[in-house]
Amino acid sequence: MKAFAYVSAPDVATAVRAIATEPRAKFIGGGTNLVDLMREDIERPDTVVDISGIALTGVEELAGGGVRIGAMVRNSHLAAHPLIRSRYPVLAQAILAGASGQLRNMATVGGNILQRTRCPYFYDRAAACNKREPGSGCDAFGGFTRNHAVLGGSESCIAAHPSDMCVALAALDAVVEVESVRGVRRIPLVEFHRLPGATPHVETDIAADELITAVELPALPVATTSRYRKVRDRASYAFALVSVAAALEVQHGTVATVRLALGGVGAKPWRAHEAERLLLGAAPTEESFRRAAAAELAPAVAQPHNAFKIELAERTIVATLAQLLAAGGAA
Amino acid sequence: MRVNGAVQSLEVEPRVSLLDVLREHLGLTGTKKGCNQGACGACTVLVDGERINSCLALAVQYAGREITTIEGVATGGQAHPLQEAFIRNDGFQCGYCTSGQICSAIGMLAEHRAGAPSAVTEHLAAEAVELSGAEIRERMSGNLCRCGAYNGIVESIQDVAAGHADVLAAAR
């Protein structure tokens, strides 16, 4: 690992001032992704600004019924929090489906949102990767593509977004708050991550000098009937092949409210807008679930090793919605 | 930082991991380096009672914290109940993952006692979760054992969870 200068920031103002004056600086929270990437020589900051001591550690109920989550809240603490378990179970389940107990104790909410892809060609400095080195090409094409995206990819990059937590946040209409010396911005989670297009190295809407300070969840009564379902190559401690975050409310025999997002298949956390549009007002039957899932996956582009993800995603959507229906979505 | 109860004053480069500080600077080689990328759990230690992967931790970020390694889990010359249970139940073969398994299990049992759910917990809103074999396997999935001693590991943890909660509290 390349040597770097270390700055410990006691508060947000100090942190954003420190990063504003250092062009090749990075924030470090839990370090579970950044330390690994630095050891692999993929991230090479000159300065690391430690934000792990900043007191952005609250999980607070907002006046309108939403919840504000500090960016330094550890993943494990958020998943265990009573407000999240009771009102947004899909978020608790998504976090618990990711990584391991040890990593969840280290990883922060802000860091989880900014974690980078686990595409093996991104990690392998001997391979071509437009994300790591713009214009160098992409060795995933023609390579081993079992874990790659089928939605939202481009000719430059088909890396899948790795986060479970972000899939739930996408379904829940979460808003990310960022701060810099220039002020505070609020970005909807579904607009926070960018599709690769011709610039896969630009992964998010956040500027290099902006710090994630909080995530806000709106009041969302339907989220009490929500669920995260993850399909992977082993039973635990593996990234998703396919995952589904869903919330469902049925009234008078039709779908009154639905939230649906996909993981493992998308170049970013994938909010399933098309499926939601078709489901809204439809009868909650397996047939309509299947039609909505197929419509969402219709634009999918498969590679030789990941074509199975399209049908797997459709089936997982149908199964998750059926589970929610049985669990009280019809209440 | 305090390591196994003793204050340690160290000067290290910011890029040095907590794992390397423990092993190379303090000579506490009970904590193992397996993958050095957060995938195997052999480096698991407790920080203020919570389990973490020390390989992905920059030591400088843990200044002032209380670190417990496998060398610090016994009390007064008496092996930790989990250490005894691992011997009794054949919870290892080669032993390389064992210190991480035991530190992880101590942290995991504390998480369970505090009411934390897991990915296999069906009723998330329930305050208490029964620590079944499936719960233990899920909660311990961050610790790999290439010898495949998982049955003995799960039995060891079940033994201790059933009978020695008070001793576990003392070991934190």
Short mmCIF file of C-alpha atoms in Angstrom, two decimals:
data_model
loop_
_atom_site.label_atom_id
_atom_site.label_comp_id
_atom_site.label_asym_id
_atom_site.label_seq_id
_atom_site.Cartn_x
_atom_site.Cartn_y
_atom_site.Cartn_z
CA MET A 1 0.00 0.00 0.00
CA LYS A 2 1.25 3.44 -0.99
CA ALA A 3 2.11 5.72 1.94
CA PHE A 4 -0.34 8.55 2.68
CA ALA A 5 -0.88 11.39 5.14
CA TYR A 6 -3.53 10.90 7.80
CA VAL A 7 -5.87 13.57 9.12
CA SER A 8 -8.43 12.87 11.82
CA ALA A 9 -11.50 15.11 11.55
CA PRO A 10 -13.51 15.64 14.76
CA ASP A 11 -16.47 17.24 12.97
CA VAL A 12 -18.02 17.78 9.52
CA ALA A 13 -16.68 21.33 9.13
CA THR A 14 -13.10 20.17 9.71
CA ALA A 15 -13.55 17.18 7.39
CA VAL A 16 -14.89 19.14 4.42
CA ARG A 17 -12.26 21.87 4.89
CA ALA A 18 -9.51 19.25 4.92
CA ILE A 19 -10.73 17.56 1.74
CA ALA A 20 -11.26 20.90 -0.08
CA THR A 21 -7.57 21.77 0.18
CA GLU A 22 -6.21 18.32 -0.79
CA PRO A 23 -6.89 17.35 -4.41
CA ARG A 24 -5.92 13.70 -3.95
CA ALA A 25 -7.59 13.05 -0.62
CA LYS A 26 -10.19 10.47 0.37
CA PHE A 27 -12.52 10.20 3.32
CA ILE A 28 -12.28 7.00 5.35
CA GLY A 29 -15.10 5.70 7.51
CA GLY A 30 -15.15 2.01 8.40
CA GLY A 31 -12.48 1.31 5.78
CA THR A 32 -13.85 -2.09 4.74
CA ASN A 33 -13.79 -1.20 1.05
CA LEU A 34 -11.21 1.60 0.87
CA VAL A 35 -8.45 -0.22 2.78
CA ASP A 36 -8.89 -3.24 0.52
CA LEU A 37 -8.75 -1.07 -2.62
CA MET A 38 -5.70 0.80 -1.33
CA ARG A 39 -3.93 -2.48 -0.60
CA GLU A 40 -4.67 -3.58 -4.19
CA ASP A 41 -3.27 -0.24 -5.45
CA ILE A 42 -6.57 0.67 -7.07
CA GLU A 43 -7.21 3.63 -4.76
CA ARG A 44 -4.05 5.71 -4.24
CA PRO A 45 -4.91 8.74 -2.13
CA ASP A 46 -2.16 11.09 -0.93
CA THR A 47 -4.20 12.00 2.14
CA VAL A 48 -6.83 10.07 4.06
CA VAL A 49 -9.29 12.12 6.11
CA ASP A 50 -10.68 10.00 8.94
CA ILE A 51 -14.35 10.74 9.53
CA SER A 52 -15.05 7.71 11.74
CA GLY A 53 -14.94 9.83 14.90
CA ILE A 54 -17.57 12.32 13.74
CA ALA A 55 -20.76 12.09 15.77
CA LEU A 56 -23.09 11.43 12.81
CA THR A 57 -24.30 8.36 14.67
CA GLY A 58 -27.98 9.04 15.35
CA VAL A 59 -31.04 7.17 14.10
CA GLU A 60 -33.80 9.71 14.76
CA GLU A 61 -37.50 9.85 14.06
CA LEU A 62 -38.50 12.90 12.01
CA ALA A 63 -41.56 15.01 12.73
CA GLY A 64 -43.43 13.75 9.66
CA GLY A 65 -42.84 10.08 10.55
CA GLY A 66 -39.67 9.51 8.55
CA VAL A 67 -36.28 8.54 9.93
CA ARG A 68 -32.93 10.35 9.69
CA ILE A 69 -29.85 8.12 9.77
CA GLY A 70 -26.41 9.57 10.46
CA ALA A 71 -23.80 8.64 7.86
CA MET A 72 -21.47 7.15 10.49
CA VAL A 73 -24.06 4.71 11.86
CA ARG A 74 -22.58 1.23 11.58
CA ASN A 75 -24.46 -1.17 9.32
CA SER A 76 -25.04 -3.63 12.19
CA HIS A 77 -26.42 -0.93 14.48
CA LEU A 78 -28.85 0.26 11.80
CA ALA A 79 -30.10 -3.26 11.09
CA ALA A 80 -30.69 -3.85 14.82
CA HIS A 81 -32.45 -0.53 15.43
CA PRO A 82 -36.09 -0.91 16.55
CA LEU A 83 -37.35 1.87 14.23
CA ILE A 84 -35.83 0.17 11.19
CA ARG A 85 -36.89 -3.35 12.19
CA SER A 86 -40.50 -2.32 12.76
CA ARG A 87 -41.09 0.27 10.03
CA TYR A 88 -38.62 -0.60 7.27
CA PRO A 89 -37.94 -4.35 7.67
CA VAL A 90 -36.70 -4.51 4.05
CA LEU A 91 -33.78 -2.28 5.03
CA ALA A 92 -32.83 -4.35 8.08
CA GLN A 93 -33.03 -7.55 6.00
CA ALA A 94 -30.98 -6.08 3.15
CA ILE A 95 -28.19 -5.00 5.50
CA LEU A 96 -28.19 -8.36 7.29
CA ALA A 97 -28.01 -10.15 3.91
CA GLY A 98 -24.75 -8.37 3.10
CA ALA A 99 -21.16 -9.07 4.17
CA SER A 100 -20.48 -10.66 7.59
CA GLY A 101 -21.07 -9.75 11.23
CA GLN A 102 -17.54 -8.38 11.54
CA LEU A 103 -17.79 -6.24 8.39
CA ARG A 104 -21.23 -4.91 9.34
CA ASN A 105 -19.78 -3.79 12.69
CA MET A 106 -17.14 -1.74 10.82
CA ALA A 107 -18.97 -0.52 7.70
CA THR A 108 -20.82 2.79 7.85
CA VAL A 109 -24.03 3.79 6.10
CA GLY A 110 -22.22 6.49 4.07
CA GLY A 111 -19.46 4.08 3.09
CA ASN A 112 -21.91 1.39 2.03
CA ILE A 113 -23.51 3.85 -0.41
CA LEU A 114 -20.10 4.68 -1.88
CA GLN A 115 -18.71 1.14 -2.04
CA ARG A 116 -17.26 0.20 -5.41
CA THR A 117 -17.97 -2.74 -7.68
CA ARG A 118 -16.48 -6.18 -7.02
CA CYS A 119 -16.00 -6.82 -10.77
CA PRO A 120 -12.86 -8.99 -10.85
CA TYR A 121 -11.47 -7.04 -13.82
CA PHE A 122 -11.80 -3.79 -11.87
CA TYR A 123 -9.80 -5.42 -9.06
CA ASP A 124 -7.17 -6.95 -11.36
CA ARG A 125 -4.63 -4.31 -12.35
CA ALA A 126 -3.38 -6.56 -15.17
CA ALA A 127 -6.83 -6.43 -16.80
CA ALA A 128 -8.31 -3.68 -18.96
CA CYS A 129 -10.97 -1.69 -17.11
CA ASN A 130 -12.60 1.56 -18.21
CA LYS A 131 -13.74 2.22 -14.66
CA ARG A 132 -10.25 1.95 -13.16
CA GLU A 133 -8.41 3.43 -16.16
CA PRO A 134 -10.69 5.37 -18.54
CA GLY A 135 -10.22 4.37 -22.17
CA SER A 136 -8.30 1.17 -21.45
CA GLY A 137 -11.12 -1.16 -22.51
CA CYS A 138 -13.11 -3.80 -20.64
CA ASP A 139 -11.92 -7.36 -20.18
CA ALA A 140 -15.28 -8.43 -18.76
CA PHE A 141 -16.51 -8.69 -22.35
CA GLY A 142 -15.44 -12.15 -23.40
CA GLY A 143 -14.42 -12.90 -19.83
CA PHE A 144 -16.15 -14.51 -16.84
CA THR A 145 -19.45 -12.64 -16.53
CA ARG A 146 -21.50 -14.64 -14.03
CA ASN A 147 -21.63 -11.73 -11.59
CA HIS A 148 -22.09 -8.90 -14.06
CA ALA A 149 -25.04 -6.61 -14.71
CA VAL A 150 -27.78 -7.27 -17.24
CA LEU A 151 -29.53 -3.91 -16.75
CA GLY A 152 -28.03 -0.46 -17.24
CA GLY A 153 -24.64 -1.58 -18.58
CA SER A 154 -22.93 -0.04 -21.58
CA GLU A 155 -20.31 -0.97 -24.15
CA SER A 156 -17.75 0.50 -21.74
CA CYS A 157 -18.74 -1.32 -18.56
CA ILE A 158 -21.07 -4.05 -17.30
CA ALA A 159 -19.97 -4.07 -13.65
CA ALA A 160 -22.78 -4.78 -11.17
CA HIS A 161 -23.37 -2.54 -8.18
CA PRO A 162 -22.56 -4.64 -5.10
CA SER A 163 -24.63 -3.09 -2.31
CA ASP A 164 -27.61 -4.81 -0.70
CA MET A 165 -28.43 -1.85 1.53
CA CYS A 166 -28.73 0.52 -1.45
CA VAL A 167 -31.33 -1.73 -3.09
CA ALA A 168 -33.58 -1.31 -0.06
CA LEU A 169 -32.84 2.43 0.07
CA ALA A 170 -33.80 2.70 -3.62
CA ALA A 171 -37.11 1.00 -2.94
CA LEU A 172 -37.79 3.22 0.09
CA ASP A 173 -37.33 6.60 -1.71
CA ALA A 174 -34.36 7.43 0.52
CA VAL A 175 -32.64 10.80 0.18
CA VAL A 176 -28.88 11.22 0.64
CA GLU A 177 -27.63 14.42 2.26
CA VAL A 178 -24.14 15.60 1.29
CA GLU A 179 -22.11 18.54 2.56
CA SER A 180 -19.06 20.44 1.38
CA VAL A 181 -17.56 23.88 1.98
CA ARG A 182 -20.04 25.02 -0.68
CA GLY A 183 -23.06 23.94 1.33
CA VAL A 184 -25.57 21.10 1.72
CA ARG A 185 -27.29 19.14 -1.08
CA ARG A 186 -30.00 16.49 -0.94
CA ILE A 187 -29.93 13.78 -3.62
CA PRO A 188 -32.55 11.04 -4.03
CA LEU A 189 -30.81 7.65 -3.73
CA VAL A 190 -32.17 6.57 -7.12
CA GLU A 191 -30.36 9.53 -8.71
CA PHE A 192 -27.22 9.23 -6.59
CA HIS A 193 -25.58 6.45 -8.60
CA ARG A 194 -24.94 6.92 -12.31
CA LEU A 195 -25.15 4.45 -15.16
CA PRO A 196 -21.75 3.82 -16.76
CA GLY A 197 -22.46 5.08 -20.28
CA ALA A 198 -19.14 6.17 -21.80
CA THR A 199 -17.78 7.28 -18.39
CA PRO A 200 -17.90 4.30 -16.02
CA HIS A 201 -15.28 5.93 -13.77
CA VAL A 202 -17.91 8.49 -12.78
CA GLU A 203 -20.01 6.36 -10.46
CA THR A 204 -22.06 8.79 -8.41
CA ASP A 205 -23.44 12.29 -8.35
CA ILE A 206 -21.24 13.26 -5.39
CA ALA A 207 -18.25 15.57 -5.92
CA ALA A 208 -14.81 14.61 -4.60
CA ASP A 209 -15.03 17.24 -1.85
CA GLU A 210 -18.54 16.32 -0.66
CA LEU A 211 -19.20 14.21 2.42
CA ILE A 212 -22.31 12.11 2.95
CA THR A 213 -23.70 13.27 6.29
CA ALA A 214 -27.08 11.52 6.48
CA VAL A 215 -29.71 9.39 4.78
CA GLU A 216 -33.37 10.20 5.25
CA LEU A 217 -36.21 7.75 4.84
CA PRO A 218 -39.63 9.26 4.21
CA ALA A 219 -42.67 8.13 6.16
CA LEU A 220 -43.82 5.13 4.12
CA PRO A 221 -46.60 3.07 5.71
CA VAL A 222 -46.36 0.38 3.00
CA ALA A 223 -42.80 -0.37 4.18
CA THR A 224 -44.12 -2.23 7.24
CA THR A 225 -45.04 -4.95 4.71
CA SER A 226 -41.70 -5.16 2.98
CA ARG A 227 -39.09 -7.78 2.38
CA TYR A 228 -35.60 -8.34 0.96
CA ARG A 229 -34.88 -11.59 -0.82
CA LYS A 230 -31.37 -12.43 -1.98
CA VAL A 231 -30.21 -15.25 -4.23
CA ARG A 232 -26.50 -16.08 -4.21
CA ASP A 233 -24.01 -18.85 -4.87
CA ARG A 234 -23.71 -19.79 -1.19
CA ALA A 235 -26.16 -19.44 1.67
CA SER A 236 -24.40 -16.52 3.37
CA TYR A 237 -21.54 -14.05 3.00
CA ALA A 238 -21.64 -13.71 -0.79
CA PHE A 239 -22.66 -10.96 -3.19
CA ALA A 240 -26.06 -11.20 -4.83
CA LEU A 241 -26.67 -12.92 -8.13
CA VAL A 242 -30.13 -11.42 -7.88
CA SER A 243 -31.89 -9.62 -5.05
CA VAL A 244 -35.30 -8.04 -4.67
CA ALA A 245 -36.44 -5.34 -2.26
CA ALA A 246 -40.21 -5.02 -2.27
CA ALA A 247 -43.10 -3.48 -0.37
CA LEU A 248 -46.73 -4.15 -1.18
CA GLU A 249 -50.15 -2.92 -0.10
CA VAL A 250 -53.36 -4.33 -1.56
CA GLN A 251 -56.73 -2.62 -1.10
CA HIS A 252 -60.11 -3.75 -2.44
CA GLY A 253 -58.51 -6.44 -4.55
CA THR A 254 -55.98 -4.28 -6.35
CA VAL A 255 -52.41 -3.18 -5.73
CA ALA A 256 -52.69 0.19 -3.94
CA THR A 257 -48.99 0.79 -3.27
CA VAL A 258 -45.89 -1.02 -4.43
CA ARG A 259 -42.15 -0.40 -4.15
CA LEU A 260 -39.73 -2.63 -6.04
CA ALA A 261 -35.95 -2.52 -6.52
CA LEU A 262 -33.38 -5.05 -7.76
CA GLY A 263 -29.81 -5.87 -6.82
CA GLY A 264 -27.15 -8.00 -8.49
CA VAL A 265 -28.57 -7.35 -11.96
CA GLY A 266 -28.03 -3.63 -12.33
CA ALA A 267 -25.11 -1.32 -13.02
CA LYS A 268 -26.62 0.67 -10.16
CA PRO A 269 -29.19 -0.12 -7.45
CA TRP A 270 -32.14 -0.75 -9.74
CA ARG A 271 -35.51 0.80 -8.94
CA ALA A 272 -38.06 -1.16 -10.98
CA HIS A 273 -40.19 1.77 -12.15
CA GLU A 274 -41.73 -0.08 -15.11
CA ALA A 275 -42.81 -3.05 -12.99
CA GLU A 276 -44.27 -0.70 -10.36
CA ARG A 277 -46.23 1.16 -13.06
CA LEU A 278 -47.77 -2.07 -14.33
CA LEU A 279 -48.54 -3.40 -10.86
CA LEU A 280 -50.26 -0.30 -9.56
CA GLY A 281 -54.02 -0.85 -9.78
CA ALA A 282 -53.63 -4.42 -11.06
CA ALA A 283 -55.07 -7.49 -9.38
CA PRO A 284 -52.42 -9.00 -7.09
CA THR A 285 -52.13 -12.28 -8.97
CA GLU A 286 -49.13 -14.34 -9.94
CA GLU A 287 -49.99 -13.55 -13.55
CA SER A 288 -49.74 -9.79 -13.05
CA PHE A 289 -46.60 -10.17 -10.95
CA ARG A 290 -45.06 -12.19 -13.77
CA ARG A 291 -46.07 -9.68 -16.44
CA ALA A 292 -44.60 -6.77 -14.46
CA ALA A 293 -41.35 -8.64 -13.80
CA ALA A 294 -40.97 -9.56 -17.49
CA ALA A 295 -41.54 -5.93 -18.52
CA GLU A 296 -38.86 -4.73 -16.12
CA LEU A 297 -36.34 -7.24 -17.43
CA ALA A 298 -37.29 -6.73 -21.11
CA PRO A 299 -34.40 -4.30 -21.78
CA ALA A 300 -31.89 -6.71 -20.20
CA VAL A 301 -28.71 -7.47 -22.15
CA ALA A 302 -27.05 -10.74 -21.21
CA GLN A 303 -23.46 -11.93 -21.51
CA PRO A 304 -22.53 -15.59 -22.02
CA HIS A 305 -22.45 -16.42 -18.30
CA ASN A 306 -25.24 -14.28 -16.85
CA ALA A 307 -28.26 -14.85 -19.10
CA PHE A 308 -29.74 -16.96 -16.29
CA LYS A 309 -30.07 -13.81 -14.18
CA ILE A 310 -32.95 -12.54 -16.32
CA GLU A 311 -35.29 -15.43 -15.55
CA LEU A 312 -33.93 -15.69 -12.00
CA ALA A 313 -34.74 -12.01 -11.40
CA GLU A 314 -38.25 -12.44 -12.82
CA ARG A 315 -38.91 -15.48 -10.64
CA THR A 316 -37.49 -13.79 -7.55
CA ILE A 317 -39.68 -10.74 -8.08
CA VAL A 318 -42.78 -12.95 -8.40
CA ALA A 319 -41.83 -15.02 -5.35
CA THR A 320 -41.13 -11.97 -3.20
CA LEU A 321 -44.40 -10.26 -4.11
CA ALA A 322 -46.28 -13.51 -3.45
CA GLN A 323 -44.61 -13.74 -0.04
CA LEU A 324 -45.65 -10.17 0.80
CA LEU A 325 -49.19 -10.84 -0.35
CA ALA A 326 -49.40 -13.88 1.91
CA ALA A 327 -47.78 -11.99 4.79
CA GLY A 328 -50.40 -9.27 4.95
CA GLY A 329 -50.07 -7.11 1.88
CA ALA A 330 -53.81 -7.59 1.55
CA ALA A 331 -54.61 -6.21 5.01
CA MET B 1 -4.77 1.70 22.69
CA ARG B 2 -5.43 -0.89 25.36
CA VAL B 3 -4.70 -4.43 24.23
CA ASN B 4 -5.90 -7.26 26.48
CA GLY B 5 -6.05 -4.83 29.39
CA ALA B 6 -2.56 -3.34 28.97
CA VAL B 7 -2.02 0.20 27.67
CA GLN B 8 0.22 0.22 24.57
CA SER B 9 1.77 3.40 23.18
CA LEU B 10 2.83 2.89 19.57
CA GLU B 11 4.00 5.00 16.70
CA VAL B 12 3.12 3.45 13.33
CA GLU B 13 2.61 4.63 9.77
CA PRO B 14 -1.05 5.36 8.91
CA ARG B 15 -1.08 2.48 6.40
CA VAL B 16 -0.34 -0.20 9.02
CA SER B 17 -3.30 -2.43 9.80
CA LEU B 18 -4.45 -3.27 13.29
CA LEU B 19 -3.66 -6.90 12.44
CA ASP B 20 -0.02 -6.08 11.64
CA VAL B 21 0.28 -3.98 14.81
CA LEU B 22 -0.94 -6.89 16.90
CA ARG B 23 1.25 -9.49 15.20
CA GLU B 24 4.39 -7.59 14.19
CA HIS B 25 4.64 -4.79 16.74
CA LEU B 26 3.15 -6.41 19.84
CA GLY B 27 4.07 -10.04 19.11
CA LEU B 28 0.49 -11.21 19.59
CA THR B 29 0.57 -13.83 16.85
CA GLY B 30 -2.56 -15.64 18.02
CA THR B 31 -4.55 -13.45 15.65
CA LYS B 32 -4.01 -14.87 12.16
CA LYS B 33 -3.59 -13.36 8.72
CA GLY B 34 -5.58 -15.50 6.30
CA CYS B 35 -6.74 -13.61 3.22
CA ASN B 36 -5.83 -10.06 4.34
CA GLN B 37 -8.91 -8.79 2.47
CA GLY B 38 -11.83 -9.32 4.83
CA ALA B 39 -13.02 -12.58 3.32
CA CYS B 40 -11.97 -15.27 5.83
CA GLY B 41 -12.35 -13.93 9.39
CA ALA B 42 -9.08 -15.40 10.74
CA CYS B 43 -8.06 -11.91 11.90
CA THR B 44 -11.19 -11.30 13.99
CA VAL B 45 -10.60 -9.38 17.22
CA LEU B 46 -12.90 -7.53 19.61
CA VAL B 47 -12.91 -3.71 19.79
CA ASP B 48 -14.80 -2.43 22.82
CA GLY B 49 -16.50 -5.83 22.82
CA GLU B 50 -17.52 -5.75 19.12
CA ARG B 51 -15.98 -8.14 16.59
CA ILE B 52 -14.19 -6.71 13.55
CA ASN B 53 -11.77 -7.84 10.83
CA SER B 54 -8.44 -6.41 12.01
CA CYS B 55 -6.92 -6.81 8.51
CA LEU B 56 -9.20 -4.10 7.09
CA ALA B 57 -8.69 -1.79 10.08
CA LEU B 58 -6.06 0.93 9.94
CA ALA B 59 -4.49 0.83 13.42
CA VAL B 60 -4.42 4.63 13.57
CA GLN B 61 -8.24 4.66 13.48
CA TYR B 62 -8.36 2.61 16.70
CA ALA B 63 -6.26 4.83 18.96
CA GLY B 64 -7.68 4.87 22.47
CA ARG B 65 -9.87 1.80 21.96
CA GLU B 66 -9.98 -1.44 23.95
CA ILE B 67 -8.75 -4.36 21.83
CA THR B 68 -9.20 -7.98 22.91
CA THR B 69 -7.39 -10.77 21.07
CA ILE B 70 -7.38 -14.53 21.62
CA GLU B 71 -4.48 -14.01 24.08
CA GLY B 72 -6.83 -11.94 26.26
CA VAL B 73 -9.98 -14.07 26.47
CA ALA B 74 -8.85 -16.38 29.31
CA THR B 75 -9.34 -15.07 32.84
CA GLY B 76 -6.91 -15.78 35.67
CA GLY B 77 -5.25 -18.72 33.92
CA GLN B 78 -8.64 -20.28 33.25
CA ALA B 79 -9.37 -20.94 29.57
CA HIS B 80 -12.42 -19.20 28.15
CA PRO B 81 -15.49 -21.49 28.09
CA LEU B 82 -15.44 -21.30 24.29
CA GLN B 83 -11.81 -22.44 24.21
CA GLU B 84 -12.74 -25.42 26.39
CA ALA B 85 -15.80 -26.17 24.28
CA PHE B 86 -13.78 -26.08 21.04
CA ILE B 87 -11.39 -28.69 22.51
CA ARG B 88 -14.27 -30.81 23.82
CA ASN B 89 -16.23 -30.74 20.53
CA ASP B 90 -13.36 -30.98 18.02
CA GLY B 91 -14.08 -27.42 16.86
CA PHE B 92 -10.88 -27.38 14.81
CA GLN B 93 -8.35 -29.49 12.96
CA CYS B 94 -5.40 -27.36 11.84
CA GLY B 95 -6.34 -24.51 14.20
CA TYR B 96 -5.50 -21.62 11.88
CA CYS B 97 -9.02 -20.14 11.94
CA THR B 98 -9.68 -20.97 15.59
CA SER B 99 -8.61 -17.72 17.27
CA GLY B 100 -10.78 -15.78 14.83
CA GLN B 101 -13.65 -18.23 15.34
CA ILE B 102 -13.51 -17.83 19.12
CA CYS B 103 -13.21 -14.03 19.12
CA SER B 104 -16.02 -13.90 16.55
CA ALA B 105 -18.21 -16.21 18.65
CA ILE B 106 -17.69 -14.04 21.75
CA GLY B 107 -18.76 -10.96 19.81
CA MET B 108 -21.62 -12.83 18.16
CA LEU B 109 -23.02 -14.08 21.49
CA ALA B 110 -22.94 -10.53 22.84
CA GLU B 111 -24.81 -9.29 19.73
CA HIS B 112 -27.39 -12.03 20.19
CA ARG B 113 -27.78 -11.21 23.88
CA ALA B 114 -28.38 -7.56 22.93
CA GLY B 115 -31.28 -8.72 20.71
CA ALA B 116 -29.65 -8.22 17.29
CA PRO B 117 -31.43 -10.10 14.47
CA SER B 118 -29.73 -11.96 11.61
CA ALA B 119 -30.50 -12.70 7.96
CA VAL B 120 -32.32 -15.90 8.95
CA THR B 121 -34.41 -14.27 11.70
CA GLU B 122 -37.99 -14.57 10.45
CA HIS B 123 -39.66 -12.17 12.93
CA LEU B 124 -37.52 -9.06 12.89
CA ALA B 125 -39.68 -7.16 15.35
CA ALA B 126 -39.30 -9.83 18.06
CA GLU B 127 -37.00 -8.73 20.88
CA ALA B 128 -35.48 -12.13 21.59
CA VAL B 129 -34.25 -14.57 18.95
CA GLU B 130 -33.69 -18.24 19.76
CA LEU B 131 -30.09 -19.15 18.95
CA SER B 132 -30.74 -22.17 16.73
CA GLY B 133 -28.08 -24.00 14.72
CA ALA B 134 -29.22 -22.09 11.63
CA GLU B 135 -28.87 -18.78 13.49
CA ILE B 136 -25.35 -19.67 14.65
CA ARG B 137 -24.26 -20.72 11.16
CA GLU B 138 -25.58 -17.50 9.62
CA ARG B 139 -24.10 -15.27 12.33
CA MET B 140 -20.72 -17.03 12.05
CA SER B 141 -20.59 -17.01 8.23
CA GLY B 142 -17.78 -14.44 8.27
CA ASN B 143 -15.41 -17.08 9.65
CA LEU B 144 -14.30 -19.72 7.18
CA CYS B 145 -12.79 -23.05 8.22
CA ARG B 146 -11.03 -24.80 5.36
CA CYS B 147 -10.78 -28.01 7.42
CA GLY B 148 -14.57 -28.02 7.60
CA ALA B 149 -14.86 -28.29 11.39
CA TYR B 150 -18.15 -26.42 11.26
CA ASN B 151 -20.20 -29.04 13.11
CA GLY B 152 -17.83 -28.92 16.08
CA ILE B 153 -17.74 -25.12 15.97
CA VAL B 154 -21.54 -24.85 16.04
CA GLU B 155 -21.77 -27.41 18.85
CA SER B 156 -19.16 -25.53 20.87
CA ILE B 157 -21.05 -22.27 20.55
CA GLN B 158 -24.34 -23.96 21.40
CA ASP B 159 -22.75 -25.46 24.54
CA VAL B 160 -21.53 -22.10 25.74
CA ALA B 161 -24.67 -20.19 24.79
CA ALA B 162 -26.70 -22.66 26.82
CA GLY B 163 -24.66 -22.58 29.99
CA HIS B 164 -22.03 -19.91 30.45
CA ALA B 165 -23.55 -16.52 29.70
CA ASP B 166 -22.16 -15.05 32.95
CA VAL B 167 -18.58 -16.07 32.11
CA LEU B 168 -18.96 -14.52 28.65
CA ALA B 169 -19.95 -11.22 30.18
CA ALA B 170 -16.80 -11.22 32.29
CA ALA B 171 -14.62 -11.84 29.23
CA ARG B 172 -15.79 -8.65 27.54
#
